[in-house]
CSV table of C-alpha atoms and ligand atoms in Angstrom, one decimal:
chain,number,residue,atom,x,y,z
A,9,UNK,CA,-201.9,-88.8,9.6
A,10,UNK,CA,-201.6,-92.6,9.2
A,11,UNK,CA,-198.9,-94.6,10.7
A,12,UNK,CA,-198.2,-95.8,7.2
A,13,UNK,CA,-197.5,-92.3,6.1
A,14,UNK,CA,-195.2,-91.8,9.1
A,15,UNK,CA,-193.2,-94.9,8.3
A,16,UNK,CA,-192.8,-93.8,4.7
A,17,UNK,CA,-191.6,-90.4,5.8
A,18,UNK,CA,-189.1,-91.8,8.3
A,19,UNK,CA,-187.7,-94.1,5.7
A,20,UNK,CA,-187.3,-91.5,3.1
A,21,UNK,CA,-185.9,-89.1,5.6
A,22,UNK,CA,-183.4,-91.7,6.8
A,23,UNK,CA,-182.4,-92.6,3.3
A,24,UNK,CA,-181.8,-88.9,2.5
A,25,UNK,CA,-179.7,-88.5,5.6
A,26,UNK,CA,-177.6,-91.5,4.8
A,27,UNK,CA,-177.2,-90.2,1.3
A,28,UNK,CA,-176.1,-86.9,2.5
A,29,UNK,CA,-173.6,-88.5,4.9
A,30,UNK,CA,-172.2,-90.7,2.1
A,31,UNK,CA,-171.9,-87.6,-0.1
A,32,UNK,CA,-170.1,-85.7,2.6
A,33,UNK,CA,-167.6,-88.6,3.0
A,34,UNK,CA,-167.1,-88.7,-0.8
A,35,UNK,CA,-166.4,-85.0,-0.9
A,36,UNK,CA,-164.0,-85.2,2.0
A,37,UNK,CA,-162.0,-88.1,0.4
A,38,UNK,CA,-162.0,-86.3,-2.9
A,39,UNK,CA,-160.7,-83.1,-1.2
A,40,UNK,CA,-157.9,-85.1,0.6
A,41,UNK,CA,-156.9,-86.8,-2.7
A,42,UNK,CA,-156.6,-83.5,-4.5
A,43,UNK,CA,-154.8,-81.9,-1.6
A,44,UNK,CA,-152.2,-84.6,-1.5
A,45,UNK,CA,-151.5,-84.2,-5.2
A,46,UNK,CA,-150.8,-80.5,-4.9
A,47,UNK,CA,-147.3,-79.1,-4.3
A,48,UNK,CA,-147.1,-77.5,-0.9
A,49,UNK,CA,-147.0,-73.8,-1.9
A,50,UNK,CA,-144.8,-71.3,-0.2
A,51,UNK,CA,-146.6,-68.4,1.1
A,52,UNK,CA,-144.7,-65.3,-0.1
A,53,UNK,CA,-146.2,-63.2,2.7
A,54,UNK,CA,-145.1,-65.7,5.3
A,55,UNK,CA,-141.5,-65.7,3.8
A,56,UNK,CA,-141.4,-62.0,3.8
A,57,UNK,CA,-142.6,-61.9,7.4
A,58,UNK,CA,-139.9,-64.4,8.4
A,59,UNK,CA,-137.1,-62.3,6.7
A,60,UNK,CA,-138.5,-59.3,8.5
A,61,UNK,CA,-138.3,-61.0,11.8
A,62,UNK,CA,-134.6,-61.8,11.1
A,63,UNK,CA,-133.7,-58.2,10.6
A,64,UNK,CA,-131.6,-56.4,13.3
A,65,UNK,CA,-133.8,-54.8,15.8
A,66,UNK,CA,-132.3,-51.4,15.1
A,67,UNK,CA,-129.4,-49.7,13.3
A,68,UNK,CA,-127.0,-47.5,15.2
A,69,UNK,CA,-127.1,-43.9,14.1
A,70,UNK,CA,-124.1,-42.2,15.6
A,71,UNK,CA,-125.0,-38.7,14.4
A,72,UNK,CA,-122.5,-36.4,12.7
A,73,UNK,CA,-119.6,-38.0,14.4
A,74,UNK,CA,-120.6,-41.4,13.1
A,75,UNK,CA,-121.2,-40.0,9.6
A,76,UNK,CA,-117.7,-38.4,9.6
A,77,UNK,CA,-116.2,-41.6,10.8
A,78,UNK,CA,-117.8,-43.6,8.0
A,79,UNK,CA,-116.7,-41.0,5.5
A,80,UNK,CA,-113.2,-41.2,6.8
A,81,UNK,CA,-113.2,-45.0,6.6
A,82,UNK,CA,-114.5,-44.8,3.0
A,83,UNK,CA,-111.8,-42.2,2.1
A,84,UNK,CA,-109.1,-44.4,3.7
A,85,UNK,CA,-110.3,-47.5,1.7
A,86,UNK,CA,-110.3,-45.4,-1.5
A,87,UNK,CA,-106.7,-44.2,-0.7
A,88,UNK,CA,-105.6,-47.7,-0.1
A,89,UNK,CA,-106.7,-48.8,-3.6
A,90,UNK,CA,-103.7,-49.0,-5.7
A,91,UNK,CA,-103.6,-45.8,-7.8
A,92,UNK,CA,-102.2,-45.9,-11.3
A,93,UNK,CA,-100.4,-42.8,-12.5
A,94,UNK,CA,-102.2,-40.4,-14.8
A,95,UNK,CA,-105.5,-42.2,-14.4
A,96,UNK,CA,-104.0,-45.3,-16.0
A,97,UNK,CA,-103.3,-43.5,-19.3
A,98,UNK,CA,-101.6,-45.5,-22.0
A,99,UNK,CA,-100.6,-42.5,-24.0
A,100,UNK,CA,-96.9,-42.9,-24.4
A,101,UNK,CA,-96.3,-39.1,-25.2
A,102,UNK,CA,-98.2,-38.1,-22.1
A,103,UNK,CA,-96.3,-40.4,-19.8
A,104,UNK,CA,-93.0,-39.4,-21.3
A,105,UNK,CA,-93.7,-35.7,-21.0
A,106,UNK,CA,-94.8,-36.0,-17.4
A,107,UNK,CA,-92.5,-38.7,-16.0
A,108,UNK,CA,-89.4,-39.1,-18.2
A,109,UNK,CA,-88.7,-35.9,-20.0
A,110,UNK,CA,-87.4,-34.1,-16.9
A,111,UNK,CA,-84.2,-36.2,-17.2
A,112,UNK,CA,-84.2,-37.5,-20.8
A,113,UNK,CA,-84.9,-34.2,-22.4
A,114,UNK,CA,-81.9,-32.5,-20.7
A,115,UNK,CA,-79.6,-35.3,-19.9
A,116,UNK,CA,-80.1,-34.9,-16.2
A,117,UNK,CA,-78.0,-37.2,-14.0
A,118,UNK,CA,-76.4,-38.5,-17.3
A,119,UNK,CA,-79.7,-39.7,-18.7
A,120,UNK,CA,-79.4,-40.6,-22.3
A,121,UNK,CA,-80.8,-37.8,-24.4
A,122,UNK,CA,-83.4,-38.5,-27.1
A,123,UNK,CA,-80.9,-38.6,-29.9
A,124,UNK,CA,-80.1,-41.8,-31.8
A,125,UNK,CA,-76.4,-42.1,-31.0
A,126,UNK,CA,-77.1,-41.9,-27.2
A,127,UNK,CA,-79.2,-45.0,-27.5
A,128,UNK,CA,-77.3,-47.1,-30.1
A,129,UNK,CA,-75.6,-49.4,-27.5
A,130,UNK,CA,-78.7,-49.6,-25.3
A,131,UNK,CA,-81.1,-50.6,-28.1
A,132,UNK,CA,-78.9,-53.5,-28.8
A,133,UNK,CA,-79.9,-55.0,-25.5
A,134,UNK,CA,-83.5,-55.4,-26.8
A,135,UNK,CA,-86.8,-54.0,-25.8
A,136,UNK,CA,-87.3,-56.4,-23.0
A,137,UNK,CA,-84.1,-55.5,-21.2
A,138,UNK,CA,-84.7,-51.8,-21.7
A,139,UNK,CA,-88.1,-52.0,-20.2
A,140,UNK,CA,-86.9,-54.2,-17.4
A,141,UNK,CA,-84.1,-51.7,-16.6
A,142,UNK,CA,-86.6,-48.8,-16.7
A,143,UNK,CA,-88.9,-50.7,-14.3
A,144,UNK,CA,-86.1,-51.7,-11.8
A,145,UNK,CA,-84.0,-48.6,-12.2
A,146,UNK,CA,-80.4,-48.5,-13.7
A,147,UNK,CA,-77.5,-46.4,-12.7
A,148,UNK,CA,-78.7,-43.0,-11.7
A,149,UNK,CA,-82.2,-43.7,-13.0
A,150,UNK,CA,-84.6,-44.6,-10.1
A,151,UNK,CA,-87.1,-47.4,-10.6
A,152,UNK,CA,-89.9,-46.3,-13.0
A,153,UNK,CA,-88.2,-42.9,-13.2
A,154,UNK,CA,-89.2,-42.2,-9.7
A,155,UNK,CA,-92.9,-42.7,-10.4
A,156,UNK,CA,-93.7,-46.0,-8.6
A,157,UNK,CA,-97.3,-45.6,-9.5
A,158,UNK,CA,-96.5,-46.2,-13.2
A,159,UNK,CA,-97.6,-49.7,-14.2
A,160,UNK,CA,-95.3,-52.0,-16.1
A,161,UNK,CA,-97.5,-51.5,-19.2
A,162,UNK,CA,-97.2,-47.8,-18.9
A,163,UNK,CA,-93.4,-48.0,-18.7
A,164,UNK,CA,-93.3,-50.3,-21.7
A,165,UNK,CA,-95.4,-47.9,-23.7
A,166,UNK,CA,-93.3,-44.9,-22.7
A,167,UNK,CA,-90.1,-46.7,-23.6
A,168,UNK,CA,-91.6,-47.6,-27.0
A,169,UNK,CA,-92.5,-44.0,-27.4
A,170,UNK,CA,-89.0,-42.9,-26.6
A,171,UNK,CA,-87.5,-45.3,-29.1
A,172,UNK,CA,-89.9,-44.1,-31.7
A,173,UNK,CA,-88.7,-40.6,-31.2
A,174,UNK,CA,-85.2,-41.5,-32.1
A,175,UNK,CA,-85.7,-42.1,-35.8
B,10,HEC,C1,-84.3,-39.0,-12.5
B,10,HEC,C2,-84.0,-38.9,-13.9
B,10,HEC,C3,-84.7,-39.9,-14.9
B,10,HEC,C4,-86.0,-40.0,-15.1
B,10,HEC,C5,-87.1,-39.2,-14.5
B,10,HEC,C6,-86.1,-41.1,-16.1
B,10,HEC,N1,-84.9,-41.6,-16.4
B,10,HEC,FE1,-84.6,-43.1,-17.7
B,10,HEC,N2,-82.6,-43.0,-17.4
B,10,HEC,C7,-82.0,-42.1,-16.5
B,10,HEC,C8,-80.6,-42.3,-16.5
B,10,HEC,C9,-79.6,-41.5,-15.6
B,10,HEC,C10,-80.3,-43.4,-17.4
B,10,HEC,C11,-79.0,-44.0,-17.7
B,10,HEC,C12,-78.7,-45.1,-16.6
B,10,HEC,C13,-77.4,-45.8,-16.9
B,10,HEC,O1,-77.3,-46.5,-17.9
B,10,HEC,O2,-76.6,-45.8,-16.0
B,10,HEC,C14,-81.6,-43.7,-17.9
B,10,HEC,C15,-81.8,-44.8,-18.8
B,10,HEC,C16,-83.1,-45.2,-19.3
B,10,HEC,C17,-83.2,-46.2,-20.2
B,10,HEC,C18,-82.1,-47.1,-20.8
B,10,HEC,C19,-82.0,-48.3,-19.9
B,10,HEC,C20,-80.9,-49.2,-20.4
B,10,HEC,O3,-81.0,-50.4,-20.2
B,10,HEC,O4,-79.9,-48.7,-21.0
B,10,HEC,C21,-84.6,-46.3,-20.5
B,10,HEC,C22,-85.2,-47.3,-21.4
B,10,HEC,C23,-85.2,-45.3,-19.7
B,10,HEC,N3,-84.2,-44.6,-19.0
B,10,HEC,C24,-86.5,-45.1,-19.8
B,10,HEC,C25,-87.2,-44.1,-18.9
B,10,HEC,C26,-88.6,-43.9,-18.9
B,10,HEC,C27,-89.6,-44.7,-19.7
B,10,HEC,C28,-88.8,-42.9,-18.0
B,10,HEC,C29,-90.1,-42.3,-17.6
B,10,HEC,C30,-91.1,-43.3,-17.1
B,10,HEC,C31,-87.5,-42.5,-17.5
B,10,HEC,N4,-86.6,-43.2,-18.1
B,10,HEC,C32,-87.4,-41.5,-16.6
B,10,HEC,C33,-82.6,-41.1,-15.8
B,10,HEC,C34,-84.0,-40.9,-15.7
């Protein structure tokens, strides 16, 4: 091998190395440029793992006693919900039969019977007053006929039903 040949080889080899180094730098710069343009993406697996870490370490299982206590608490909450009479029915006839007829059908406690002349003077007061008196109670009639779970709307509907019965 001649010295000339060696020199040529070293020169070419060096040029190749320099070329490769430059190429590497270019690739790195390009990668950085692209990376900076990308939105930083949320890793859903990492988010799930984070939420998982925030979970309480353990639930308390209090056995049958605990279950019974939970059921009792739920029942108490349900009972505390305001209950509307007759499942909230807006059927005037149904409400009248079940809550008003006991007095108004027989004249109990001096309740006006369901005949026109018993109501003549009362009707003059107007629907609003009749309903208000039925809600608040009047004379021997207790508020809402004694059914405090009747809504204002239900009282109004049953009064309207009673007045309809008169003619
Ligand atoms: C416990 C018996 C009783 C029950 C139950 C009852 N009422 Fe009466 N009601 C009366 C009596 C007594 C009066 C007459 C009061 C008075 O004028 O002194 C009356 C009067 C009324 C009047 C006339 C009020 C006025 O201003 O003149 C209306 C309207 C009325 N009742 C509606 C109802 C409705 C609706 C129901 C059912 C939700 C009902 N009542 C249930 C006893 C009862």
